[in-house]
Coordinates of C-alpha atoms and ligand atoms in Angstrom, one line a residue:
X1 CA -18.6 -31.9 9.5
X2 CA -16.8 -30.9 6.5
X3 CA -15.5 -33.3 4.1
X4 CA -12.2 -32.9 2.1
X5 CA -10.6 -35.6 -0.6
X6 CA -7.0 -36.3 -1.3
X7 CA -6.8 -37.6 -4.8
X8 CA -3.9 -39.8 -5.6
X9 CA -2.2 -40.0 -8.6
X10 CA 1.8 -40.2 -8.4
X11 CA 2.0 -43.5 -8.7
X12 CA 3.8 -45.1 -12.0
X13 CA 1.2 -47.0 -13.7
X14 CA 4.0 -50.2 -14.0
X15 CA 1.5 -52.7 -14.7
X16 CA -0.3 -50.2 -18.0
X17 CA 3.2 -50.4 -19.7
X18 CA 2.0 -47.1 -21.1
X19 CA 5.1 -45.5 -20.1
X20 CA 3.9 -42.6 -18.2
X21 CA 1.9 -42.0 -15.0
X22 CA -1.6 -44.1 -15.7
X23 CA -3.7 -41.0 -14.6
X24 CA -2.5 -38.8 -17.4
X25 CA -4.1 -41.6 -20.0
X26 CA -7.2 -41.1 -21.4
X27 CA -10.5 -43.2 -21.7
X28 CA -12.8 -41.2 -24.3
X29 CA -10.6 -38.4 -24.5
X30 CA -11.0 -37.7 -20.9
X31 CA -7.8 -38.5 -18.6
X32 CA -8.2 -40.4 -15.0
X33 CA -7.0 -37.6 -13.1
X34 CA -10.0 -35.1 -14.1
X35 CA -12.4 -38.4 -14.4
X36 CA -11.7 -39.1 -10.7
X37 CA -11.4 -35.8 -9.2
X38 CA -15.0 -35.2 -11.2
X39 CA -16.3 -38.1 -9.7
X40 CA -15.4 -36.7 -6.6
X41 CA -16.9 -33.1 -7.1
X42 CA -20.1 -34.9 -8.2
X43 CA -20.6 -36.1 -4.4
X44 CA -22.3 -33.1 -2.7
X45 CA -20.5 -33.3 0.7
X46 CA -17.1 -33.0 -0.9
X47 CA -15.6 -30.2 -0.4
X48 CA -11.9 -29.4 -2.1
X49 CA -9.6 -31.2 -3.6
X50 CA -5.8 -32.1 -3.1
X51 CA -4.4 -33.8 -6.1
X52 CA -1.2 -35.8 -5.8
X53 CA 0.6 -36.4 -8.6
X54 CA 4.4 -36.7 -9.8
X55 CA 6.6 -34.0 -9.6
X56 CA 7.6 -33.5 -12.8
X57 CA 3.8 -33.5 -13.7
X58 CA 2.6 -30.7 -12.0
X59 CA 2.4 -27.9 -14.2
X60 CA 0.3 -30.7 -16.8
X61 CA -2.0 -31.4 -13.6
X62 CA -3.3 -28.5 -13.0
X63 CA -3.8 -27.0 -16.3
X64 CA -5.6 -30.4 -16.6
X65 CA -7.9 -29.6 -13.7
X66 CA -7.9 -26.1 -13.9
X67 CA -9.6 -26.4 -17.6
X68 CA -12.4 -28.7 -15.5
X69 CA -12.6 -29.1 -12.2
X70 CA -11.1 -25.8 -10.7
X71 CA -10.3 -25.3 -7.6
X72 CA -8.4 -28.2 -6.8
X73 CA -5.4 -28.2 -4.7
X74 CA -2.2 -29.7 -7.0
X75 CA 1.1 -31.2 -4.3
X76 CA 3.9 -33.5 -5.4
X77 CA 3.4 -37.1 -4.6
X78 CA 6.1 -39.0 -3.5
X79 CA 7.8 -42.9 -3.8
X80 CA 5.5 -45.1 -2.0
X81 CA 1.1 -44.9 -2.1
X82 CA 1.4 -43.8 1.6
X83 CA 4.3 -40.8 0.7
X84 CA 1.6 -39.2 -2.0
X85 CA -1.1 -39.7 0.9
X86 CA 0.9 -38.0 3.5
X87 CA 1.6 -35.1 1.0
X88 CA -1.6 -34.6 0.6
X89 CA -2.4 -34.8 4.5
X90 CA 0.1 -32.3 4.7
X91 CA -1.8 -29.7 2.2
X92 CA -5.0 -30.2 4.1
X93 CA -5.8 -26.7 6.2
X94 CA -4.1 -26.0 9.8
X95 CA -6.8 -27.7 12.4
X96 CA -9.4 -29.4 9.4
X97 CA -11.1 -31.4 11.8
X98 CA -13.4 -32.8 9.4
X99 CA -13.3 -35.9 7.2
X100 CA -10.6 -36.8 4.6
X101 CA -11.4 -39.5 1.9
X102 CA -8.5 -40.5 -0.1
X103 CA -9.3 -41.7 -3.6
X104 CA -7.2 -43.9 -6.7
X105 CA -7.5 -41.9 -9.5
X106 CA -7.3 -45.2 -11.0
X107 CA -10.7 -45.7 -10.3
X108 CA -12.8 -43.1 -12.0
X109 CA -16.5 -44.4 -12.1
X110 CA -16.6 -44.5 -8.5
X111 CA -20.4 -43.3 -8.2
X112 CA -21.4 -40.3 -5.7
X113 CA -23.6 -42.6 -3.7
X114 CA -20.8 -44.5 -2.4
X115 CA -18.5 -41.6 -1.6
X116 CA -21.1 -39.9 0.0
X117 CA -22.1 -43.5 1.8
X118 CA -18.0 -44.1 2.8
X119 CA -17.9 -39.9 3.8
X120 CA -21.1 -40.7 6.3
X121 CA -19.6 -43.8 7.9
X122 CA -16.5 -42.3 8.5
X123 CA -17.9 -39.5 10.2
X124 CA -20.0 -41.7 12.5
X125 CA -17.5 -44.3 13.5
X126 CA -13.9 -42.8 12.6
X127 CA -12.8 -44.8 9.9
X128 CA -14.5 -46.4 7.1
X129 CA -14.2 -48.1 3.6
X130 CA -16.3 -49.0 0.4
X131 CA -15.9 -53.2 -0.2
X132 CA -16.9 -55.7 -2.4
X133 CA -17.6 -59.9 -1.9
X134 CA -15.1 -61.7 -3.9
X135 CA -16.2 -63.9 -6.9
X136 CA -13.5 -66.5 -6.8
X137 CA -11.8 -68.6 -4.2
X138 CA -8.9 -67.8 -2.8
X139 CA -5.9 -70.0 -2.3
X140 CA -3.0 -69.3 -0.1
X141 CA 0.0 -70.1 -1.8
X142 CA 3.9 -70.7 -1.8
X143 CA 5.4 -70.1 -5.8
X144 CA 3.6 -72.1 -7.4
X145 CA 2.1 -74.7 -4.7
X146 CA -1.4 -74.2 -3.3
X147 CA -1.2 -74.2 0.5
X148 CA -4.6 -73.8 1.5
X149 CA -7.6 -72.6 0.9
X150 CA -9.3 -69.4 2.5
X151 CA -12.9 -68.7 3.5
X152 CA -14.5 -66.7 0.9
X153 CA -17.5 -65.8 3.3
X154 CA -14.8 -63.5 5.4
X155 CA -13.0 -62.0 3.0
X156 CA -13.3 -58.6 0.9
X157 CA -11.5 -56.6 -1.9
X158 CA -11.5 -53.0 -0.3
X159 CA -11.5 -50.0 -2.7
X160 CA -11.5 -46.4 -2.6
X161 CA -12.6 -43.8 -1.5
X162 CA -11.4 -44.7 1.9
X163 CA -13.1 -42.2 4.3
X164 CA -11.1 -41.2 8.3
X165 CA -11.8 -38.5 10.6
X166 CA -8.8 -36.2 10.3
X167 CA -7.5 -37.0 13.5
X168 CA -7.8 -40.6 12.9
X169 CA -5.6 -40.8 9.8
X170 CA -3.3 -38.5 10.9
X171 CA -2.1 -40.6 14.2
X172 CA -2.5 -43.5 12.3
X173 CA -0.3 -42.6 9.7
X174 CA 1.6 -40.9 12.6
X175 CA 2.6 -44.1 13.9
X176 CA 2.7 -46.4 10.8
X177 CA 6.3 -44.0 10.0
X178 CA 7.3 -43.8 13.3
X179 CA 7.1 -47.3 13.6
X180 CA 8.7 -47.8 9.6
X181 CA 5.5 -49.8 8.5
X182 CA 4.8 -49.8 4.8
X183 CA 1.2 -50.0 4.3
X184 CA -1.0 -50.9 0.8
X185 CA -4.0 -48.7 2.1
X186 CA -4.7 -46.7 4.5
X187 CA -7.0 -48.7 6.3
X188 CA -4.3 -51.3 7.2
X189 CA -2.5 -48.1 9.4
X190 CA -6.1 -47.5 11.1
X191 CA -6.3 -51.5 12.0
X192 CA -3.0 -51.4 13.3
X193 CA -3.9 -48.8 16.1
X194 CA -7.1 -51.4 16.9
X195 CA -9.0 -48.7 15.6
X196 CA -12.6 -49.5 13.9
X197 CA -12.9 -49.4 10.2
X198 CA -16.8 -50.4 8.9
X199 CA -17.8 -51.4 5.0
X200 CA -19.9 -49.9 3.3
X201 CA -20.9 -51.4 0.2
X202 CA -18.5 -50.8 -2.9
X203 CA -19.6 -50.7 -6.9
X204 CA -18.4 -52.8 -9.9
X205 CA -18.1 -49.7 -11.6
X206 CA -15.2 -48.2 -9.4
X207 CA -12.6 -50.7 -10.5
X208 CA -9.5 -50.0 -10.1
X209 CA -8.1 -49.9 -13.9
X210 CA -4.8 -51.2 -13.7
X211 CA -3.8 -53.3 -16.6
X212 CA -3.9 -52.6 -20.0
X213 CA -7.2 -55.0 -20.2
X214 CA -8.9 -52.9 -17.6
X215 CA -8.5 -50.1 -19.7
X216 CA -10.3 -51.5 -22.1
X217 CA -13.0 -52.2 -20.3
X218 CA -13.4 -48.5 -19.1
X219 CA -13.7 -47.4 -22.6
X220 CA -17.0 -50.2 -23.3
X221 CA -18.3 -48.9 -19.8
X222 CA -18.3 -44.8 -21.5
X223 CA -19.2 -45.9 -24.8
X224 CA -22.3 -48.1 -23.4
X225 CA -23.0 -44.6 -21.8
X226 CA -22.4 -46.8 -18.3
X227 CA -19.9 -44.2 -17.2
Ligands
LIG1 N1 0.0 -43.9 -6.4 C1 0.2 -42.3 -5.5 N2 2.0 -42.7 -5.1 C2 2.1 -43.5 -5.2 C3 1.8 -45.2 -5.9 C4 0.7 -44.9 -5.9 O1 -0.4 -41.4 -5.7 N3 4.1 -43.4 -5.1 C5 -1.3 -43.9 -6.5 C6 -1.6 -44.2 -8.4 O2 -1.6 -42.9 -9.2 C7 -3.2 -44.7 -7.7 C8 -3.5 -45.4 -6.9 O3 -2.0 -45.1 -5.6 O4 -4.0 -44.1 -8.7 C9 -3.3 -46.6 -6.7 O5 -1.9 -47.6 -6.9 P1 -1.8 -48.1 -8.1 O6 -3.4 -49.0 -8.7 O7 -0.6 -49.5 -8.0 O8 -1.4 -47.4 -9.1 P2 0.3 -47.2 -9.7 O9 1.2 -47.3 -9.0 O10 0.4 -45.9 -10.4 O11 0.6 -48.1 -11.0 P3 2.1 -49.5 -10.9 O12 1.8 -50.5 -9.4 O13 1.0 -50.6 -11.9 O14 2.8 -48.8 -11.1
LIG2 MG1 0.8 -49.2 -7.6

């Protein structure tokens, strides 16, 4: 079963505060956009990659990708993450019935074995995500007031790429849009339908680069030769 990837890179990077979308920021001289596309390409089962970028950065993204990860399709994203994912889905070949991966450009160091594992799990079960156990104790709060403590044993942090058989993702997205629901990841749209989503083991290296601290961590990772 063929596997295609949607690489979402159309966010504004507000929390990074760099004044431009973070996919275009560089770690050790290479943009997150290119690094994450290369990480996907390094997984043997990944065929084509559709990169979703801000509408005003289409040409820049094409130039960057053509130079180092040739063959990517580049399309314009939307206001919410799910609008960007939808734009990527709309760019999938007509009649494609394989596995679709949705990956954050903000996770440039995802190991190929995580990509392979999540794709294989989706092939078998329809939907899969990489997840890691939580290390902090998680509180339920209202403003500054602690309302309770969640059972950490029942919680996991979701990463990407999230993987779905195309029919599952299309159905889930169709329903989320029809119901005017905002989802924070693709899994959430599938969970709403009551369909199973399975977890595979994620990776600490697949940390999402959100703040300037994360970017420093990423620089160190590359400098130390662990990228
Ligand atoms: N994303 C996207 N389109 C959007 C919003 C997010 O393609 N409208 C992508 C981002 O580019 C990123 C991934 O979704 O690769 C995860 O989102 P996040 O880490 O929140 O990135 P940003 O939205 O860019 O950052 P912020 O929320 O700080 O503005
Ligand atoms: Mg965001």
